[in-house]
XYZ file of C-alpha atoms in Angstrom:
561
model
C 112.205 132.170 118.979
C 111.280 128.680 117.737
C 114.169 126.397 116.786
C 112.598 125.657 113.418
C 112.386 129.259 112.220
C 113.947 129.316 108.797
C 115.515 132.752 109.134
C 118.108 131.246 111.486
C 119.976 130.566 108.253
C 121.018 134.212 108.281
C 122.689 133.892 111.688
C 124.304 130.471 111.444
C 126.734 128.626 109.213
C 129.584 129.677 106.982
C 127.529 132.324 105.179
C 126.766 134.247 108.380
C 128.796 137.347 107.554
C 127.697 137.762 103.917
C 124.058 137.231 104.902
C 124.299 139.868 107.590
C 126.117 142.293 105.333
C 123.383 142.112 102.712
C 120.626 142.504 105.293
C 122.324 145.476 106.956
C 122.085 147.262 103.625
C 118.269 146.967 103.695
C 117.901 148.188 107.268
C 118.781 145.345 109.657
C 120.631 146.301 112.828
C 122.407 144.085 115.372
C 119.250 143.406 117.403
C 117.228 142.392 114.337
C 119.069 139.236 113.324
C 117.316 136.984 115.831
C 113.852 138.186 114.843
C 111.595 136.244 112.468
C 111.770 137.468 108.887
C 108.341 137.939 107.359
C 107.653 138.294 103.658
C 105.209 141.038 102.741
C 103.893 140.194 99.274
C 102.609 143.508 97.978
C 100.210 143.463 95.018
C 100.259 147.256 94.625
C 99.745 148.454 91.066
C 98.335 151.451 89.263
C 97.082 149.134 86.524
C 93.696 148.694 88.179
C 91.554 150.369 90.858
C 91.498 147.013 92.651
C 95.167 147.366 93.609
C 95.840 151.091 93.586
C 95.278 151.493 97.336
C 97.278 148.468 98.458
C 100.583 150.244 99.057
C 99.147 152.121 102.033
C 97.992 148.825 103.546
C 101.431 147.298 103.000
C 103.134 150.133 104.858
C 100.657 149.827 107.751
C 101.433 146.107 107.972
C 105.170 146.746 107.709
C 105.125 149.132 110.657
C 103.021 146.704 112.697
C 105.449 143.850 112.087
C 108.291 145.943 113.464
C 106.237 146.799 116.533
C 105.500 143.085 116.985
C 109.179 142.157 116.974
C 109.410 140.801 113.431
C 111.432 141.975 110.447
C 109.293 142.507 107.347
C 110.772 142.294 103.870
C 108.471 143.731 101.244
C 108.409 142.547 97.649
C 106.075 143.044 94.729
C 103.932 140.677 92.742
C 101.894 141.228 89.595
C 98.260 141.775 88.712
C 96.150 141.734 85.568
C 92.949 143.769 85.511
C 90.187 141.458 84.333
C 87.820 144.367 83.842
C 90.242 146.210 81.559
C 91.385 143.146 79.586
C 87.867 141.669 79.301
C 86.850 140.922 75.727
C 90.393 141.314 74.398
C 93.303 138.991 73.662
C 94.817 140.252 76.910
C 92.183 138.387 78.913
C 94.022 135.169 78.054
C 96.669 136.227 80.553
C 94.248 136.620 83.461
C 94.095 133.038 84.711
C 97.755 132.621 83.790
C 98.517 135.461 86.211
C 97.142 133.357 89.066
C 100.006 130.911 88.563
C 102.576 133.665 88.006
C 101.529 135.233 91.320
C 101.728 131.880 93.100
C 105.111 131.090 91.600
C 106.528 134.526 92.421
C 105.478 134.450 96.081
C 106.720 130.886 96.503
C 110.010 131.768 94.821
C 110.761 134.779 96.996
C 109.671 133.222 100.283
C 111.605 130.011 99.739
C 114.525 131.772 98.087
C 114.904 134.111 101.063
C 113.967 131.551 103.765
C 111.033 133.579 105.081
C 109.505 132.581 108.427
C 106.030 133.719 107.381
C 104.218 135.690 104.720
C 101.500 138.321 104.648
C 100.033 138.677 101.165
C 97.986 141.710 100.096
C 95.929 141.602 96.924
C 92.920 143.144 95.267
C 92.062 141.967 91.747
C 90.529 138.578 91.044
C 93.616 136.374 90.635
C 95.538 137.982 93.507
C 93.622 135.989 96.087
C 93.879 132.450 94.685
C 97.403 133.095 93.438
C 98.526 134.099 96.908
C 96.705 131.219 98.573
C 98.177 128.636 96.205
C 101.623 129.930 97.192
C 100.716 129.897 100.883
C 99.565 126.300 100.555
C 102.780 125.257 98.824
C 105.008 127.076 101.312
C 103.257 125.925 104.494
C 104.782 128.682 106.601
C 102.586 130.846 108.877
C 100.595 133.132 106.592
C 97.671 135.511 106.384
C 95.871 137.154 103.489
C 94.873 140.829 103.515
C 92.255 141.871 100.989
C 92.711 145.306 99.415
C 88.988 145.981 99.794
C 85.915 146.485 97.672
C 85.091 149.560 95.622
C 82.198 151.774 96.607
C 79.297 151.851 94.140
C 78.877 154.487 91.492
C 75.510 156.204 91.108
C 73.411 157.328 88.155
C 69.674 157.910 87.817
C 69.079 156.601 91.328
C 70.827 153.269 90.700
C 73.949 151.770 92.251
C 76.512 151.009 89.554
C 79.286 148.444 89.269
C 81.641 147.608 86.420
C 79.039 145.117 85.167
C 76.650 148.042 84.668
C 79.028 149.354 82.009
C 79.225 146.021 80.200
C 75.455 145.629 80.232
C 75.018 149.209 79.011
C 76.957 148.275 75.865
C 74.361 145.593 75.131
C 71.515 147.984 75.923
C 72.984 150.575 73.575
C 73.412 148.035 70.772
C 69.787 146.966 71.232
C 68.648 150.603 71.015
C 67.442 150.703 74.619
C 69.687 153.589 75.720
C 71.368 156.403 73.826
C 75.051 157.329 73.586
C 74.803 159.936 76.350
C 73.293 157.443 78.803
C 76.017 154.909 77.968
C 78.732 157.510 78.495
C 77.329 158.611 81.853
C 77.321 155.026 83.116
C 80.893 154.554 81.931
C 81.953 157.755 83.727
C 80.348 156.800 87.028
C 80.612 153.002 87.312
C 83.991 152.960 89.103
C 84.286 155.995 91.408
C 87.529 155.129 93.207
C 89.851 152.463 94.592
C 88.797 148.915 95.271
C 87.757 145.673 93.629
C 84.514 145.284 91.673
C 81.646 145.985 94.030
C 79.236 143.052 93.733
C 79.664 139.471 94.867
C 81.930 139.011 91.897
C 85.142 136.963 91.886
C 87.353 139.190 94.071
C 84.760 139.573 96.816
C 83.811 135.908 96.516
C 87.379 134.757 97.080
C 88.011 137.221 99.910
C 84.841 135.886 101.547
C 85.989 132.300 101.037
C 89.342 133.059 102.672
C 87.636 134.622 105.671
C 85.464 131.504 105.942
C 88.587 129.337 105.771
C 90.219 131.217 108.625
C 93.054 132.675 106.538
C 91.862 136.289 106.856
C 90.498 138.247 109.792
C 86.741 138.486 110.519
C 84.910 141.199 108.558
C 88.013 141.960 106.472
C 86.624 140.433 103.273
C 83.873 143.027 102.775
C 85.526 146.267 103.919
C 85.706 149.148 101.465
C 89.179 149.895 100.135
C 88.880 153.587 100.947
C 87.585 153.236 104.512
C 89.869 153.663 107.534
C 88.954 150.251 108.946
C 90.718 148.577 106.026
C 94.071 150.028 107.102
C 93.350 149.102 110.708
C 92.602 145.539 109.631
C 95.876 145.306 107.691
C 97.753 146.441 110.784
C 95.950 143.938 112.991
C 96.652 141.179 110.464
C 100.381 141.776 110.879
C 100.153 141.472 114.663
C 98.105 138.277 114.309
C 100.634 136.763 111.907
C 103.573 137.653 114.156
C 101.852 135.718 116.947
C 101.098 132.824 114.590
C 104.801 132.637 113.718
C 105.663 132.406 117.398
C 103.076 129.660 117.883
C 103.887 128.007 114.528
C 100.279 127.930 113.310
C 100.694 126.572 109.796
C 98.452 126.664 106.706
C 98.294 122.858 106.745
C 96.540 123.107 110.124
C 94.011 125.618 108.757
C 93.479 124.631 105.116
C 91.920 121.276 105.939
C 89.016 119.479 104.308
C 86.737 121.169 106.845
C 88.002 124.610 105.840
C 87.272 123.954 102.170
C 83.781 122.740 103.000
C 83.236 125.899 105.059
C 84.380 128.022 102.136
C 82.064 126.264 99.685
C 79.120 126.667 102.077
C 79.750 130.404 102.384
C 80.190 130.825 98.620
C 76.812 129.149 98.102
C 75.109 131.217 100.811
C 76.302 134.560 99.418
C 75.697 133.756 95.743
C 79.382 133.830 94.820
C 81.256 133.530 91.542
C 81.634 130.374 89.456
C 85.376 131.062 89.582
C 85.363 129.964 93.221
C 85.007 126.397 91.972
C 88.124 126.643 89.832
C 90.203 128.417 92.468
C 89.252 126.277 95.460
C 90.087 123.139 93.457
C 93.484 124.647 92.647
C 94.246 125.604 96.261
C 93.172 122.163 97.460
C 95.592 120.602 94.972
C 98.434 122.696 96.402
C 97.764 121.766 100.034
C 96.970 118.108 99.272
C 93.271 118.119 100.183
C 91.055 115.791 98.149
C 88.382 118.050 96.622
C 86.265 117.507 93.498
C 83.372 118.986 91.554
C 81.096 116.460 93.243
C 81.798 118.108 96.613
C 80.376 121.371 95.318
C 77.255 119.534 94.160
C 76.805 117.862 97.551
C 77.149 121.099 99.519
C 74.940 122.981 97.067
C 72.070 120.602 97.854
C 71.982 121.540 101.531
C 72.997 125.235 101.635
C 70.466 127.976 100.764
C 71.307 131.308 99.135
C 70.821 133.811 101.960
C 72.031 137.075 100.403
C 70.462 139.425 97.850
C 73.671 140.596 96.195
C 74.698 141.689 92.728
C 75.099 140.510 90.024
C 71.782 138.633 90.147
C 70.520 140.482 93.243
C 70.078 144.098 94.246
C 72.776 145.097 96.722
C 76.525 145.758 96.696
C 79.224 144.574 99.082
C 79.576 147.803 101.065
C 75.888 147.470 101.984
C 76.375 143.801 102.858
C 79.257 144.754 105.138
C 77.109 147.246 107.030
C 74.559 144.578 107.987
C 76.973 141.965 109.288
C 78.887 140.653 106.301
C 80.461 137.221 106.249
C 80.438 136.629 110.052
C 76.648 137.010 110.108
C 76.230 134.510 107.284
C 78.699 132.115 108.885
C 76.870 132.224 112.204
C 73.601 131.313 110.501
C 75.271 128.394 108.748
C 76.962 127.290 111.969
C 73.680 127.288 113.878
C 72.184 124.989 111.238
C 75.098 122.533 111.235
C 76.359 123.667 107.829
C 79.731 124.908 109.049
C 82.537 123.123 110.881
C 82.863 125.167 114.057
C 85.981 123.324 115.214
C 88.023 124.435 112.205
C 91.118 126.435 113.209
C 91.810 130.013 112.088
C 95.053 131.978 111.805
C 94.111 133.785 115.027
C 94.510 130.536 116.952
C 90.781 130.480 117.672
C 88.245 128.136 116.127
C 85.416 129.264 113.876
C 82.937 128.741 116.728
C 85.011 130.939 119.029
C 85.287 133.655 116.377
C 81.504 133.686 115.885
C 80.532 133.383 119.548
C 79.092 136.903 119.883
C 77.414 137.106 116.452
C 73.578 136.999 116.566
C 71.906 133.920 115.143
C 69.650 135.893 112.807
C 70.290 139.080 110.814
C 68.706 142.382 111.788
C 65.056 142.640 110.809
C 65.379 146.195 109.439
C 67.409 145.193 106.371
C 66.812 143.098 103.238
C 70.340 142.119 102.218
C 70.806 139.033 104.413
C 67.586 137.066 104.479
C 66.352 135.240 107.611
C 66.913 131.499 107.601
C 63.249 130.696 107.047
C 63.008 133.003 104.017
C 66.112 132.509 101.840
C 66.595 133.853 98.342
C 66.734 130.268 97.086
C 66.406 126.999 99.033
C 69.570 125.552 97.478
C 72.900 126.926 96.352
C 73.217 128.731 93.046
C 76.265 126.930 91.619
C 75.179 123.715 89.932
C 77.546 121.081 88.567
C 76.197 119.806 85.238
C 77.287 116.624 83.487
C 76.260 114.852 80.307
C 77.593 113.970 76.883
C 78.698 117.591 76.442
C 80.581 117.638 79.751
C 81.705 114.184 80.815
C 84.026 115.622 83.491
C 81.561 118.342 84.457
C 80.632 121.970 83.923
C 79.577 124.815 86.225
C 76.327 126.768 85.944
C 75.351 129.795 87.989
C 71.569 129.554 88.234
C 70.615 132.259 90.742
C 68.017 134.590 89.315
C 67.432 132.351 86.305
C 63.780 132.376 85.230
C 64.224 129.560 82.717
C 66.201 126.788 84.455
C 65.770 124.439 81.480
C 66.263 125.396 77.849
C 66.382 123.311 74.672
C 67.338 125.009 71.460
C 69.483 125.094 68.339
C 73.223 125.530 68.725
C 74.820 128.736 67.505
C 78.486 127.777 67.369
C 81.486 130.119 67.620
C 85.170 129.252 67.856
C 86.086 132.446 69.705
C 84.591 135.002 72.054
C 85.041 137.816 69.524
C 82.995 136.075 66.813
C 80.194 135.458 69.292
C 80.136 139.043 70.550
C 79.980 140.377 66.997
C 76.939 138.180 66.310
C 75.147 139.294 69.477
C 75.742 142.991 68.832
C 74.584 142.532 65.233
C 71.264 141.118 66.452
C 71.916 137.632 65.043
C 71.120 135.736 68.264
C 67.448 135.007 68.834
C 65.332 133.887 71.785
C 65.610 130.109 72.204
C 69.156 129.830 70.843
C 71.897 128.014 72.717
C 75.179 129.827 72.084
C 78.335 127.688 72.108
C 81.738 129.364 72.525
C 84.579 126.853 72.298
C 88.362 126.687 71.995
C 88.482 129.138 74.905
C 89.452 126.557 77.556
C 92.661 126.387 79.612
C 94.642 124.801 76.750
C 92.624 126.009 73.795
C 92.446 129.706 74.567
C 94.867 129.322 76.079
C 94.029 130.855 79.434
C 90.281 130.195 79.731
C 89.004 133.719 79.113
C 85.967 135.074 80.936
C 82.921 135.727 78.767
C 81.547 138.826 80.469
C 81.296 140.818 77.243
C 78.982 138.367 75.397
C 76.931 137.476 78.477
C 76.451 141.137 79.371
C 75.514 141.885 75.770
C 72.893 139.131 75.923
C 71.496 140.595 79.154
C 71.584 144.113 77.724
C 69.687 142.969 74.635
C 66.912 141.569 76.841
C 67.699 137.924 76.022
C 69.019 136.836 79.416
C 66.001 134.654 80.201
C 65.603 133.145 76.750
C 69.113 132.384 75.465
C 71.476 129.764 76.851
C 75.261 129.958 76.575
C 77.825 127.234 77.116
C 81.596 127.485 76.895
C 84.810 125.723 77.809
C 85.973 129.146 78.954
C 85.029 130.894 82.176
C 82.577 133.522 83.292
C 83.186 136.690 85.213
C 81.871 136.837 88.735
C 79.618 139.538 87.323
C 77.894 137.115 84.934
C 74.372 135.822 85.451
C 71.702 134.188 83.303
C 71.413 130.686 81.839
C 75.131 130.244 81.267
C 77.321 127.169 81.678
C 81.110 127.382 81.799
C 84.175 125.263 82.560
C 82.892 122.590 80.135
C 85.328 119.677 80.430
C 86.905 118.052 78.557
C 87.479 121.239 76.578
C 87.345 121.465 72.790
C 91.125 121.632 72.332
C 91.466 118.373 74.278
C 88.916 116.613 72.074
C 85.890 117.064 74.302
C 82.492 116.667 72.674
C 81.983 120.431 72.659
C 84.436 120.398 69.728
C 82.020 118.307 67.666
C 78.880 120.448 68.031
C 77.587 121.648 64.674
C 75.457 124.647 63.809
C 71.796 123.833 64.424
C 72.333 120.779 66.657
C 69.837 120.627 69.493
C 71.238 121.172 72.998
C 69.476 120.941 76.359
C 70.682 122.785 79.455
C 68.732 121.420 82.432
C 69.683 122.797 85.828
C 67.006 120.647 87.522
C 68.519 117.419 86.197
C 72.029 118.940 86.269
C 72.434 117.864 82.692
C 74.173 119.309 79.639
C 73.142 117.209 76.659
C 73.801 117.308 72.933
C 70.986 115.565 71.062
C 73.260 113.688 68.683
C 73.685 109.900 68.654
C 76.810 108.272 70.007
C 77.492 106.894 66.533
C 77.317 110.342 64.951
C 79.560 111.807 67.660
C 82.093 109.024 67.081
C 82.101 109.810 63.346
C 82.590 113.516 63.985
C 85.433 112.736 66.374
C 87.123 110.535 63.766
C 87.021 113.419 61.291
C 88.281 116.013 63.783
C 91.805 117.324 63.966
C 93.129 119.155 66.995
C 93.927 122.758 66.088
C 97.513 123.917 66.087
C 98.572 125.785 69.229
C 97.746 129.465 68.949
C 101.066 130.540 70.493
C 104.400 128.903 69.581
C 106.409 130.412 72.445
C 106.160 132.609 75.504
C 104.111 132.332 78.663
C 100.876 131.321 76.934
C 102.642 128.509 75.082
C 104.176 127.222 78.315
C 100.826 127.480 80.072
C 99.009 125.528 77.347
C 101.508 122.677 77.639
C 101.303 122.446 81.439
C 97.708 123.297 82.376
C 95.283 120.625 83.562
C 91.560 120.339 82.935
C 89.271 122.932 84.484
C 87.607 120.058 86.353
C 90.866 119.794 88.308
C 91.284 123.527 88.846
C 93.292 124.335 85.684
C 96.528 123.977 87.660
C 99.982 123.923 86.112
C 101.722 121.747 88.700
C 99.542 118.627 88.618
C 101.521 115.375 88.600
C 104.663 117.027 87.277
C 106.617 114.045 88.580
């Protein structure tokens, strides 16, 4: 066993006997005290289908660790279901939970001097929360994804949770009746697993596989399939070996790994939330990463996959035709991936992909051949302008109107906006502005899936723009721009937009512009007063005081010194 294993604290020093006594009570025997102690961060919860199957994976990993000569110590961490809290005050806690998860894993692993950690998660914030902790800890680590949900089915269509949100908009617009809406709601989520398109959970699991922190193919496995348990078991064996070899996150989570992750996110049409989360993880590991890096990589990486929400297929289908390794091999062959980047297996990316074919199978339509991509450039555009001096993020895949100029319809909360949409008050050509929903202002930077889905359901997805200092769900698509920074609560220009002002969203020019003179904006700013904090105490109050701009990842530990 390596001399620098931290669990040697339980066998040395004046506290040797008390340490051993406590550990004997949880199952340690004489021969176990010289084995590495591995934290098993278990995100099991019955709160959400994303996490309901994770306990079985944790027990498979626990047994594997013991076979591999390590001593696992399992502990729990939290989850918030974005899909359940969406559109409610509870959604303000979603992004906050990312930091709670990170803090909890860091606290246990450092508090108990763990030699390594295997984290298992399912819902959206489980992945980045765990990886932020892994980056801070810098002990050998691996992430195990709980797996994707299988699609529901109704009237010959594959359903995801987004189908239910869009059905609400369709019902409000009179396009479907109550019975149709109810049937979609009953069938959209048929079992365990995270939301089934290339939404945030599957985007982040894919990014982690691309970064080398999860095993090949693991990011797209179905939660209910046997291979998911097998992969969890194998992950434990791989981590036990990494502990012996002292393969550390700082050796894996390099600048090259982040560039690989961004390239894969672009190629698969992933969630806008990947921008926020990768910036946050980079901050924790000390890698210099900015919004401009996403713009640079977007220019050279095509969208290769026809996946929901803007495409046709779900993740279980993507997995069957090669999944992330197939996409990575195509990128590698065209010099858009760093093949020398290290993975937790001890192999490089090039070695991992050695036996993967250079082109996808010709008898499928999910992964497009290199010479016939979905789009020639990535789908996540970084927009700047007088409405977003620090930047904003637009997801432009599937958008039929990449430039829109129209009158502002201004709302100071998500609820007010949704009420207006459902009441038929938003018209083609409008540019909807939802503000005071940023990291500080919300606080918590809520996702706007309810209003965006209602816009799509009402048939306005190609003719209405929407901008916000909040976030979007990975299930969102259409002409929508989020993460506007500086946010309204911090005095960003989005706070000074007035009803009827003309706004241009231009994805070609990567511009977000308010057609108001600098002099007028200065006058509006002089007359503006920052709103009082919405929460005087508790976790949301603490978060609002600590959180950074979304352009920096909305982290709570930036420059605390």
